[in-house]
Each structure stands twice: as C-alpha cells, then as structure tokens.
PDB file of C-alpha atoms in Angstrom:
ATOM      1  CA  MET A   1     -23.646  -8.519 -14.887  1.00 47.00           C
ATOM      2  CA  SER A   2     -20.896 -11.074 -15.277  1.00 60.00           C
ATOM      3  CA  LEU A   3     -17.271 -10.276 -15.443  1.00 73.00           C
ATOM      4  CA  PRO A   4     -15.845 -10.094 -19.060  1.00 77.00           C
ATOM      5  CA  TYR A   5     -13.369 -12.929 -18.488  1.00 76.00           C
ATOM      6  CA  PHE A   6     -13.254 -16.300 -16.800  1.00 75.00           C
ATOM      7  CA  PRO A   7     -10.298 -18.578 -15.350  1.00 80.00           C
ATOM      8  CA  MET A   8      -8.872 -20.906 -17.752  1.00 83.00           C
ATOM      9  CA  TYR A   9      -6.837 -23.997 -16.626  1.00 86.00           C
ATOM     10  CA  PRO A  10      -5.179 -25.493 -19.763  1.00 89.00           C
ATOM     11  CA  LYS A  11      -4.085 -28.704 -18.134  1.00 90.00           C
ATOM     12  CA  ASP A  12      -7.379 -29.621 -16.714  1.00 88.00           C
ATOM     13  CA  PHE A  13      -9.166 -28.604 -19.870  1.00 88.00           C
ATOM     14  CA  GLU A  14      -6.919 -30.835 -22.094  1.00 92.00           C
ATOM     15  CA  ALA A  15      -7.167 -33.665 -19.597  1.00 91.00           C
ATOM     16  CA  ASP A  16     -10.843 -33.757 -20.039  1.00 89.00           C
ATOM     17  CA  THR A  17     -11.309 -32.795 -23.679  1.00 92.00           C
ATOM     18  CA  SER A  18      -8.252 -34.284 -25.505  1.00 94.00           C
ATOM     19  CA  HIS A  19     -10.454 -36.790 -27.122  1.00 94.00           C
ATOM     20  CA  LEU A  20     -12.706 -34.276 -28.769  1.00 94.00           C
ATOM     21  CA  SER A  21     -12.460 -33.408 -32.430  1.00 95.00           C
ATOM     22  CA  LEU A  22     -11.654 -29.882 -33.489  1.00 96.00           C
ATOM     23  CA  GLU A  23     -15.443 -29.205 -34.191  1.00 95.00           C
ATOM     24  CA  GLU A  24     -16.520 -30.593 -30.889  1.00 96.00           C
ATOM     25  CA  ASP A  25     -13.723 -28.679 -29.113  1.00 96.00           C
ATOM     26  CA  GLY A  26     -15.127 -25.385 -30.668  1.00 96.00           C
ATOM     27  CA  ALA A  27     -18.541 -26.173 -29.695  1.00 96.00           C
ATOM     28  CA  TYR A  28     -17.630 -26.895 -26.191  1.00 95.00           C
ATOM     29  CA  ASN A  29     -15.783 -23.596 -25.873  1.00 96.00           C
ATOM     30  CA  ARG A  30     -18.728 -21.589 -27.297  1.00 97.00           C
ATOM     31  CA  LEU A  31     -21.100 -23.241 -24.881  1.00 96.00           C
ATOM     32  CA  LEU A  32     -18.887 -22.195 -22.081  1.00 94.00           C
ATOM     33  CA  ARG A  33     -18.666 -18.614 -23.275  1.00 94.00           C
ATOM     34  CA  LEU A  34     -22.440 -18.296 -23.726  1.00 95.00           C
ATOM     35  CA  MET A  35     -22.951 -19.823 -20.324  1.00 93.00           C
ATOM     36  CA  TRP A  36     -20.581 -17.379 -18.613  1.00 93.00           C
ATOM     37  CA  MET A  37     -22.308 -14.343 -20.273  1.00 92.00           C
ATOM     38  CA  THR A  38     -25.784 -15.513 -19.287  1.00 92.00           C
ATOM     39  CA  PRO A  39     -27.176 -14.580 -15.881  1.00 88.00           C
ATOM     40  CA  GLY A  40     -26.778 -17.466 -13.374  1.00 90.00           C
ATOM     41  CA  CYS A  41     -24.184 -19.109 -15.481  1.00 92.00           C
ATOM     42  CA  SER A  42     -26.632 -21.508 -17.124  1.00 95.00           C
ATOM     43  CA  LEU A  43     -28.501 -21.784 -20.511  1.00 96.00           C
ATOM     44  CA  PRO A  44     -32.086 -22.703 -21.310  1.00 95.00           C
ATOM     45  CA  ASP A  45     -32.561 -26.400 -22.089  1.00 96.00           C
ATOM     46  CA  ASP A  46     -34.304 -25.524 -25.334  1.00 96.00           C
ATOM     47  CA  ASN A  47     -32.853 -26.882 -28.611  1.00 95.00           C
ATOM     48  CA  ALA A  48     -34.245 -24.085 -30.748  1.00 96.00           C
ATOM     49  CA  TRP A  49     -32.508 -21.483 -28.531  1.00 96.00           C
ATOM     50  CA  LEU A  50     -29.267 -23.440 -28.509  1.00 96.00           C
ATOM     51  CA  ILE A  51     -29.240 -23.727 -32.286  1.00 96.00           C
ATOM     52  CA  ARG A  52     -29.837 -20.076 -32.683  1.00 96.00           C
ATOM     53  CA  ARG A  53     -27.187 -18.903 -30.159  1.00 96.00           C
ATOM     54  CA  MET A  54     -24.654 -21.506 -31.243  1.00 95.00           C
ATOM     55  CA  ARG A  55     -25.260 -20.468 -34.941  1.00 96.00           C
ATOM     56  CA  VAL A  56     -25.429 -23.983 -36.338  1.00 96.00           C
ATOM     57  CA  ASP A  57     -27.873 -25.996 -38.466  1.00 96.00           C
ATOM     58  CA  GLN A  58     -30.034 -28.788 -37.202  1.00 96.00           C
ATOM     59  CA  ASP A  59     -27.675 -31.508 -38.590  1.00 96.00           C
ATOM     60  CA  THR A  60     -24.534 -29.974 -36.895  1.00 96.00           C
ATOM     61  CA  PHE A  61     -26.564 -29.401 -33.636  1.00 96.00           C
ATOM     62  CA  GLU A  62     -27.468 -33.179 -33.547  1.00 96.00           C
ATOM     63  CA  ARG A  63     -24.162 -34.521 -34.693  1.00 96.00           C
ATOM     64  CA  VAL A  64     -21.818 -32.267 -32.654  1.00 96.00           C
ATOM     65  CA  VAL A  65     -23.493 -29.998 -30.029  1.00 96.00           C
ATOM     66  CA  LEU A  66     -25.817 -32.411 -28.394  1.00 95.00           C
ATOM     67  CA  CYS A  67     -22.918 -34.896 -27.935  1.00 95.00           C
ATOM     68  CA  VAL A  68     -20.861 -32.273 -26.182  1.00 96.00           C
ATOM     69  CA  VAL A  69     -23.958 -31.308 -23.951  1.00 96.00           C
ATOM     70  CA  ASN A  70     -24.681 -34.790 -23.084  1.00 95.00           C
ATOM     71  CA  GLU A  71     -21.050 -35.567 -22.027  1.00 95.00           C
ATOM     72  CA  PHE A  72     -20.023 -32.280 -20.286  1.00 96.00           C
ATOM     73  CA  PHE A  73     -23.212 -30.586 -19.188  1.00 96.00           C
ATOM     74  CA  VAL A  74     -26.019 -31.209 -16.577  1.00 96.00           C
ATOM     75  CA  ARG A  75     -29.584 -30.795 -17.580  1.00 95.00           C
ATOM     76  CA  LYS A  76     -31.961 -29.836 -14.658  1.00 93.00           C
ATOM     77  CA  GLY A  77     -34.999 -27.817 -14.098  1.00 94.00           C
ATOM     78  CA  GLY A  78     -35.205 -26.605 -17.670  1.00 95.00           C
ATOM     79  CA  ARG A  79     -31.531 -25.320 -17.579  1.00 96.00           C
ATOM     80  CA  ILE A  80     -28.132 -26.512 -18.670  1.00 96.00           C
ATOM     81  CA  HIS A  81     -24.984 -25.916 -16.666  1.00 95.00           C
ATOM     82  CA  ASN A  82     -21.387 -27.161 -16.483  1.00 95.00           C
ATOM     83  CA  PRO A  83     -20.557 -27.987 -12.820  1.00 94.00           C
ATOM     84  CA  ARG A  84     -16.792 -26.807 -13.051  1.00 93.00           C
ATOM     85  CA  LEU A  85     -17.683 -23.521 -14.711  1.00 92.00           C
ATOM     86  CA  LEU A  86     -20.589 -22.846 -12.191  1.00 91.00           C
ATOM     87  CA  ARG A  87     -18.003 -23.361  -9.324  1.00 92.00           C
ATOM     88  CA  GLU A  88     -15.543 -20.856 -10.774  1.00 91.00           C
ATOM     89  CA  TRP A  89     -18.422 -18.483 -11.566  1.00 84.00           C
ATOM     90  CA  ASP A  90     -19.617 -18.518  -7.952  1.00 88.00           C
ATOM     91  CA  ARG A  91     -15.907 -18.174  -6.703  1.00 91.00           C
ATOM     92  CA  VAL A  92     -15.158 -15.176  -8.984  1.00 88.00           C
ATOM     93  CA  THR A  93     -18.443 -13.461  -8.491  1.00 83.00           C
ATOM     94  CA  GLN A  94     -17.963 -13.599  -4.687  1.00 82.00           C
ATOM     95  CA  ALA A  95     -14.351 -12.364  -4.782  1.00 75.00           C
ATOM     96  CA  HIS A  96     -15.235  -9.550  -7.098  1.00 64.00           C
ATOM     97  CA  GLY A  97     -18.154  -8.593  -4.938  1.00 67.00           C
ATOM     98  CA  ALA A  98     -15.857  -8.391  -1.835  1.00 72.00           C
ATOM     99  CA  ARG A  99     -13.417  -6.195  -3.782  1.00 72.00           C
ATOM    100  CA  VAL A 100     -16.313  -3.796  -4.811  1.00 76.00           C
ATOM    101  CA  ALA A 101     -17.503  -3.644  -1.107  1.00 73.00           C
ATOM    102  CA  ALA A 102     -14.064  -3.028   0.165  1.00 73.00           C
ATOM    103  CA  GLY A 103     -13.308  -0.240  -2.506  1.00 71.00           C
ATOM    104  CA  SER A 104     -16.641   1.516  -1.659  1.00 65.00           C
ATOM    105  CA  LYS A 105     -15.804   1.325   2.181  1.00 66.00           C
ATOM    106  CA  GLY A 106     -12.303   2.683   1.592  1.00 65.00           C
ATOM    107  CA  GLY A 107     -13.576   5.531  -0.807  1.00 64.00           C
ATOM    108  CA  LYS A 108     -16.114   6.696   1.689  1.00 67.00           C
ATOM    109  CA  ALA A 109     -13.578   6.845   4.513  1.00 63.00           C
ATOM    110  CA  ASN A 110     -11.019   8.725   2.536  1.00 72.00           C
ATOM    111  CA  ALA A 111     -13.738  11.177   1.237  1.00 70.00           C
ATOM    112  CA  ARG A 112     -14.609  12.172   4.887  1.00 72.00           C
ATOM    113  CA  LYS A 113     -10.994  12.461   5.852  1.00 73.00           C
ATOM    114  CA  THR A 114     -10.058  14.855   2.985  1.00 70.00           C
ATOM    115  CA  LYS A 115     -13.302  16.736   3.206  1.00 71.00           C
ATOM    116  CA  ALA A 116     -12.482  17.528   6.839  1.00 69.00           C
ATOM    117  CA  LEU A 117      -8.909  18.574   5.888  1.00 70.00           C
ATOM    118  CA  ARG A 118     -10.174  20.756   2.995  1.00 70.00           C
ATOM    119  CA  GLN A 119     -12.692  22.544   5.245  1.00 66.00           C
ATOM    120  CA  SER A 120      -9.940  23.267   7.871  1.00 61.00           C
ATOM    121  CA  ASN A 121      -7.706  24.914   5.325  1.00 62.00           C
ATOM    122  CA  ALA A 122     -10.308  26.916   3.474  1.00 57.00           C
ATOM    123  CA  VAL A 123     -10.115  30.033   5.685  1.00 56.00           C
ATOM    124  CA  ALA A 124     -11.251  33.385   4.034  1.00 55.00           C
ATOM    125  CA  THR A 125      -8.916  36.398   4.372  1.00 56.00           C
ATOM    126  CA  PRO A 126      -9.626  39.991   3.458  1.00 56.00           C
ATOM    127  CA  LYS A 127      -8.138  39.577   0.079  1.00 56.00           C
ATOM    128  CA  GLN A 128      -9.438  36.083  -0.530  1.00 56.00           C
ATOM    129  CA  PRO A 129     -12.982  35.513  -1.778  1.00 57.00           C
ATOM    130  CA  GLU A 130     -15.051  32.851   0.073  1.00 55.00           C
ATOM    131  CA  PRO A 131     -14.310  29.349  -1.541  1.00 56.00           C
ATOM    132  CA  GLU A 132     -17.033  28.332  -4.038  1.00 57.00           C
ATOM    133  CA  PRO A 133     -18.160  24.767  -4.735  1.00 52.00           C
ATOM    134  CA  GLU A 134     -16.109  23.212  -7.513  1.00 54.00           C
ATOM    135  CA  PRO A 135     -18.140  22.121 -10.790  1.00 50.00           C
ATOM    136  CA  ASN A 136     -18.428  18.436 -11.488  1.00 50.00           C
ATOM    137  CA  ASP A 137     -15.326  17.639 -13.568  1.00 51.00           C
ATOM    138  CA  ILE A 138     -17.008  14.706 -15.480  1.00 48.00           C
ATOM    139  CA  PRO A 139     -17.958  15.665 -18.970  1.00 50.00           C
ATOM    140  CA  ASP A 140     -21.449  15.059 -20.214  1.00 52.00           C
ATOM    141  CA  GLY A 141     -21.906  11.707 -21.828  1.00 49.00           C
ATOM    142  CA  ILE A 142     -18.857  10.143 -20.068  1.00 48.00           C
ATOM    143  CA  SER A 143     -19.904   7.554 -17.517  1.00 52.00           C
ATOM    144  CA  SER A 144     -17.729   6.542 -14.573  1.00 55.00           C
ATOM    145  CA  PRO A 145     -16.099   3.194 -15.279  1.00 63.00           C
ATOM    146  CA  PHE A 146     -15.674   2.545 -11.550  1.00 60.00           C
ATOM    147  CA  LEU A 147     -19.044   2.014 -10.202  1.00 49.00           C
ATOM    148  CA  PRO A 148     -19.935  -0.780  -7.576  1.00 48.00           C
ATOM    149  CA  GLU A 149     -21.543  -3.120 -10.044  1.00 48.00           C
ATOM    150  CA  ASP A 150     -24.455  -4.395  -7.755  1.00 48.00           C
ATOM    151  CA  THR A 151     -25.395  -1.288  -5.850  1.00 45.00           C
ATOM    152  CA  GLY A 152     -26.359   1.195  -8.515  1.00 47.00           C
ATOM    153  CA  THR A 153     -24.622   4.042  -6.734  1.00 43.00           C
ATOM    154  CA  GLN A 154     -21.462   5.844  -7.695  1.00 45.00           C
ATOM    155  CA  MET A 155     -18.257   5.170  -5.680  1.00 44.00           C
ATOM    156  CA  LEU A 156     -17.177   8.371  -3.835  1.00 45.00           C
ATOM    157  CA  ILE A 157     -14.157  10.096  -5.224  1.00 45.00           C
ATOM    158  CA  PRO A 158     -12.205  11.953  -2.504  1.00 46.00           C
ATOM    159  CA  GLU A 159     -12.030  15.723  -2.881  1.00 49.00           C
ATOM    160  CA  ARG A 160      -8.623  17.241  -3.550  1.00 52.00           C
ATOM    161  CA  ALA A 161      -6.912  18.412  -0.214  1.00 48.00           C
ATOM    162  CA  VAL A 162      -4.231  20.729   0.467  1.00 53.00           C
ATOM    163  CA  HIS A 163      -1.150  18.533   0.641  1.00 54.00           C
ATOM    164  CA  ALA A 164       1.934  18.753   2.836  1.00 56.00           C
ATOM    165  CA  PRO A 165       5.273  18.754   1.206  1.00 63.00           C
ATOM    166  CA  ARG A 166       5.733  15.666  -0.781  1.00 60.00           C
ATOM    167  CA  LYS A 167       7.792  12.812   0.623  1.00 60.00           C
ATOM    168  CA  LYS A 168      10.019  10.594  -1.390  1.00 66.00           C
ATOM    169  CA  GLN A 169       7.928   7.985  -3.204  1.00 67.00           C
ATOM    170  CA  THR A 170       8.544   4.412  -2.420  1.00 80.00           C
ATOM    171  CA  SER A 171       7.279   1.375  -4.266  1.00 79.00           C
ATOM    172  CA  SER A 172       4.423  -0.493  -2.604  1.00 84.00           C
ATOM    173  CA  GLY A 173       1.842  -3.153  -3.466  1.00 84.00           C
ATOM    174  CA  ILE A 174      -1.708  -2.296  -4.690  1.00 83.00           C
ATOM    175  CA  GLN A 175      -3.802  -1.553  -1.612  1.00 83.00           C
ATOM    176  CA  ASP A 176      -7.309  -2.895  -0.998  1.00 82.00           C
ATOM    177  CA  GLY A 177      -9.871  -0.256  -1.898  1.00 85.00           C
ATOM    178  CA  TRP A 178      -7.529   1.588  -4.305  1.00 87.00           C
ATOM    179  CA  VAL A 179      -9.127   2.695  -7.567  1.00 91.00           C
ATOM    180  CA  PRO A 180      -7.542   4.698 -10.583  1.00 91.00           C
ATOM    181  CA  ASP A 181      -7.693   8.418 -10.507  1.00 92.00           C
ATOM    182  CA  GLN A 182     -11.072   9.328 -12.038  1.00 88.00           C
ATOM    183  CA  GLN A 183      -9.701  12.042 -14.415  1.00 90.00           C
ATOM    184  CA  ILE A 184      -7.051   9.608 -15.709  1.00 90.00           C
ATOM    185  CA  ALA A 185      -9.656   7.103 -16.532  1.00 90.00           C
ATOM    186  CA  GLN A 186     -11.776   9.607 -18.303  1.00 88.00           C
ATOM    187  CA  ARG A 187      -8.920  10.808 -20.393  1.00 90.00           C
ATOM    188  CA  LEU A 188      -8.050   7.131 -21.344  1.00 88.00           C
ATOM    189  CA  GLN A 189     -11.719   6.567 -22.085  1.00 90.00           C
ATOM    190  CA  GLU A 190     -11.956   9.538 -24.396  1.00 88.00           C
ATOM    191  CA  GLU A 191      -8.631   9.222 -26.038  1.00 88.00           C
ATOM    192  CA  LEU A 192      -8.777   5.368 -26.831  1.00 87.00           C
ATOM    193  CA  ARG A 193     -12.624   5.441 -27.278  1.00 87.00           C
ATOM    194  CA  LEU A 194     -13.190   2.808 -24.583  1.00 90.00           C
ATOM    195  CA  THR A 195     -16.295   1.678 -22.829  1.00 90.00           C
ATOM    196  CA  PRO A 196     -16.558   1.720 -18.911  1.00 92.00           C
ATOM    197  CA  GLU A 197     -16.667  -2.056 -19.084  1.00 89.00           C
ATOM    198  CA  GLU A 198     -13.333  -2.265 -20.821  1.00 88.00           C
ATOM    199  CA  LEU A 199     -11.729   0.082 -18.209  1.00 90.00           C
ATOM    200  CA  ARG A 200     -13.119  -2.103 -15.560  1.00 91.00           C
ATOM    201  CA  PHE A 201     -11.806  -5.202 -17.115  1.00 90.00           C
ATOM    202  CA  CYS A 202      -8.313  -3.752 -17.312  1.00 90.00           C
ATOM    203  CA  PHE A 203      -8.466  -2.673 -13.775  1.00 90.00           C
ATOM    204  CA  ALA A 204      -9.490  -6.127 -12.559  1.00 91.00           C
ATOM    205  CA  GLN A 205      -6.845  -7.732 -14.713  1.00 89.00           C
ATOM    206  CA  MET A 206      -4.180  -5.465 -13.412  1.00 89.00           C
ATOM    207  CA  LYS A 207      -5.221  -6.053  -9.720  1.00 86.00           C
ATOM    208  CA  ASP A 208      -5.284  -9.892 -10.077  1.00 88.00           C
ATOM    209  CA  HIS A 209      -1.783  -9.786 -11.717  1.00 87.00           C
ATOM    210  CA  ALA A 210      -0.374  -7.521  -9.000  1.00 85.00           C
ATOM    211  CA  HIS A 211      -1.764  -9.635  -6.175  1.00 84.00           C
ATOM    212  CA  ALA A 212      -0.612 -12.933  -7.912  1.00 83.00           C
ATOM    213  CA  LYS A 213       2.937 -11.589  -8.693  1.00 81.00           C
ATOM    214  CA  GLY A 214       3.341  -9.378  -5.441  1.00 82.00           C
ATOM    215  CA  ARG A 215       4.109  -6.438  -7.763  1.00 83.00           C
ATOM    216  CA  LYS A 216       5.212  -3.071  -6.360  1.00 84.00           C
ATOM    217  CA  LEU A 217       5.113   0.266  -8.003  1.00 84.00           C
ATOM    218  CA  LYS A 218       5.747   3.883  -7.081  1.00 78.00           C
ATOM    219  CA  ASP A 219       2.750   5.173  -9.093  1.00 86.00           C
ATOM    220  CA  TRP A 220      -0.153   2.888  -9.538  1.00 83.00           C
ATOM    221  CA  ASN A 221      -2.060   5.384 -11.577  1.00 88.00           C
ATOM    222  CA  ALA A 222       0.796   5.408 -14.194  1.00 89.00           C
ATOM    223  CA  GLY A 223       0.910   1.663 -14.062  1.00 88.00           C
ATOM    224  CA  TYR A 224      -2.921   1.471 -14.814  1.00 88.00           C
ATOM    225  CA  SER A 225      -2.471   3.812 -17.780  1.00 89.00           C
ATOM    226  CA  GLN A 226       0.336   1.706 -19.243  1.00 90.00           C
ATOM    227  CA  TRP A 227      -1.747  -1.464 -18.676  1.00 84.00           C
ATOM    228  CA  VAL A 228      -4.839   0.145 -20.545  1.00 88.00           C
ATOM    229  CA  ARG A 229      -2.717   1.441 -23.514  1.00 89.00           C
ATOM    230  CA  LYS A 230      -0.888  -2.055 -23.835  1.00 88.00           C
ATOM    231  CA  ALA A 231      -4.377  -3.855 -23.932  1.00 87.00           C
ATOM    232  CA  ALA A 232      -5.520  -1.440 -26.530  1.00 85.00           C
ATOM    233  CA  ASN A 233      -2.433  -1.754 -28.629  1.00 86.00           C
ATOM    234  CA  ASP A 234      -2.672  -5.546 -28.494  1.00 84.00           C
ATOM    235  CA  GLY A 235      -6.267  -5.362 -29.726  1.00 84.00           C
ATOM    236  CA  GLU A 236      -7.776  -6.807 -26.479  1.00 84.00           C
ATOM    237  CA  ILE A 237      -9.971  -3.645 -25.985  1.00 87.00           C
ATOM    238  CA  GLY A 238     -11.115  -0.781 -28.134  1.00 85.00           C
ATOM    239  CA  PRO A 239     -13.336  -0.175 -31.077  1.00 84.00           C
ATOM    240  CA  GLY A 240     -11.481  -2.665 -33.345  1.00 78.00           C
ATOM    241  CA  SER A 241     -10.999  -5.381 -30.730  1.00 79.00           C
ATOM    242  CA  ARG A 242     -12.417  -8.874 -31.166  1.00 73.00           C
ATOM    243  CA  SER A 243     -14.379  -8.673 -28.035  1.00 70.00           C
ATOM    244  CA  ARG A 244     -16.023  -5.540 -29.217  1.00 70.00           C
ATOM    245  CA  ARG A 245     -16.933  -7.139 -32.527  1.00 63.00           C
ATOM    246  CA  THR A 246     -18.158 -10.346 -30.831  1.00 68.00           C
ATOM    247  CA  ARG A 247     -20.449  -8.352 -28.541  1.00 64.00           C
ATOM    248  CA  SER A 248     -21.821  -6.509 -31.608  1.00 59.00           C
ATOM    249  CA  VAL A 249     -22.720  -9.884 -33.129  1.00 52.00           C
ATOM    250  CA  ASP A 250     -24.055 -11.415 -30.024  1.00 58.00           C
ATOM    251  CA  SER A 251     -26.282  -8.231 -29.336  1.00 53.00           C
ATOM    252  CA  ARG A 252     -28.340  -9.284 -32.267  1.00 52.00           C
ATOM    253  CA  GLY A 253     -29.010 -12.769 -30.567  1.00 52.00           C
ATOM    254  CA  ALA A 254     -31.333 -13.727 -27.845  1.00 42.00           C
ATOM    255  CA  ILE A 255     -29.490 -13.712 -24.537  1.00 39.00           C
ATOM    256  CA  ASP A 256     -32.189 -11.210 -23.421  1.00 45.00           C
ATOM    257  CA  ASP A 257     -34.671 -14.112 -24.166  1.00 44.00           C
ATOM    258  CA  VAL A 258     -33.251 -16.066 -21.194  1.00 39.00           C
TER     259      VAL A 258
END
C-alpha cells in the first residue's frame, strides 16, 4: 500500500514543466498521481489502459497524453515510470518502513515494562477480589488505524499501569516510536466518520511537520486531536473530502488490473 501523499517541489516542477499548456500540465499531474497509487510506482505500457484510467478519448490521448509520456516518462519492460517520482517513492517508502519498525519495537518494549509494573501492583487483599482480565476496549467494526502496514500484525498497545504522582509536564519533541492513544484515535474515527487510512495520513503529516519544525508540545495526544479536527474542518479528510470522492471514482477504475 502506498502512502496517500507524495513530496512536491514547486520550483523543480515549474522549471521542468513551464512550457506545458494547461491541458498538458493536467495530464502530467494525473499521470503522476496514478503512478504513485499503483504498486511499484509504475503504470502498464498499454494505451487502452491509459486511456481508461486517464479518462480521455483517443484524440486527446494522442494529442496530449502521449506527448507528455514521451517527454517525461521512461517506457521499459512493459511499464512506464517517471525517474524523479520513482526516487521519491523509494525514499519515502524506506523512511516510512523505518518509522513503522521503530514504533513496533518501542511499543513492545513499553508493553513488557508496564505489564511487569501492573503485575507487581495487583496484590489481592481479604477485601479485594482477584483482578480479572480487562475486556477488549475496541468496539466491534472499528479497526485500529495504527497497524504496521507491511507486517499484517497489530502494534502492541501498552496496558495501563498504576502511576506515581504526576510530575509537572514540560514541552518535548515527538519521540521515535510514539503513537497516539488508541482510545483517542477511536473516538475521532467514530465522531468524524474517518477511515483508518485518514487517521494514519494525519499522524504521518503531524510527525513530518514536528520533525521538520522542531516542534515541542506538552501533550502530543491533544496535538494529534487538534491536527485531525483541523484536517476534517478544512475538507482534507472525512466523508465529504475531495480525496474520499476521488477514491470513490477511482475504485470503479482498473488499478486492480495492474
């Protein structure tokens, strides 16, 4: 599965495409988007497939799309790819995989630590019943939005431990391996009618922004909630968002034909 966004460098883009007409520029952007959403970041070198996915007629395809393909894309081994986009795809995919691995490792370590603390404090007394296992808090039908994408297994969520008296909170940068509180993510998903992919999209955006700007917060869970709500209010995610409508249209296409 590819990430729902890709890096955009306006100066580089304009330097290479300023000679294109508005129609050619639109065709070039649509080709890049289709390529990013297709496994391997490449498209079949098949005119019929391209006409269907680009949603153009034969005349427009030959007059506009083929000119753009011949100028900016490489045709090799029955596939079409853009060298710059492929490099960005490789870089982003590797970085995302490293973050997922770090998050999984950190989650498992914290789970072992808090489980040991919980067991040490769960001492039965004559007036206290034996502690019973807590039921799964995840409602039926709500999937976790923070699963390691390439492993098929759920990230471990640390059990709640008995905490010492709270210390004064200080601002800090976002830590490697940190993920939003599962219950907060589920409330946002139910309240705003979001998909797990949209929650992961907001999480990735917030982390990239925090690392790039060196941002510090006292409560990153509160910061994540604000980020998701702003994205929903701005129409970037949610039932009425453009991306949701675009996916609905594209789902009737033939990406699965690749």
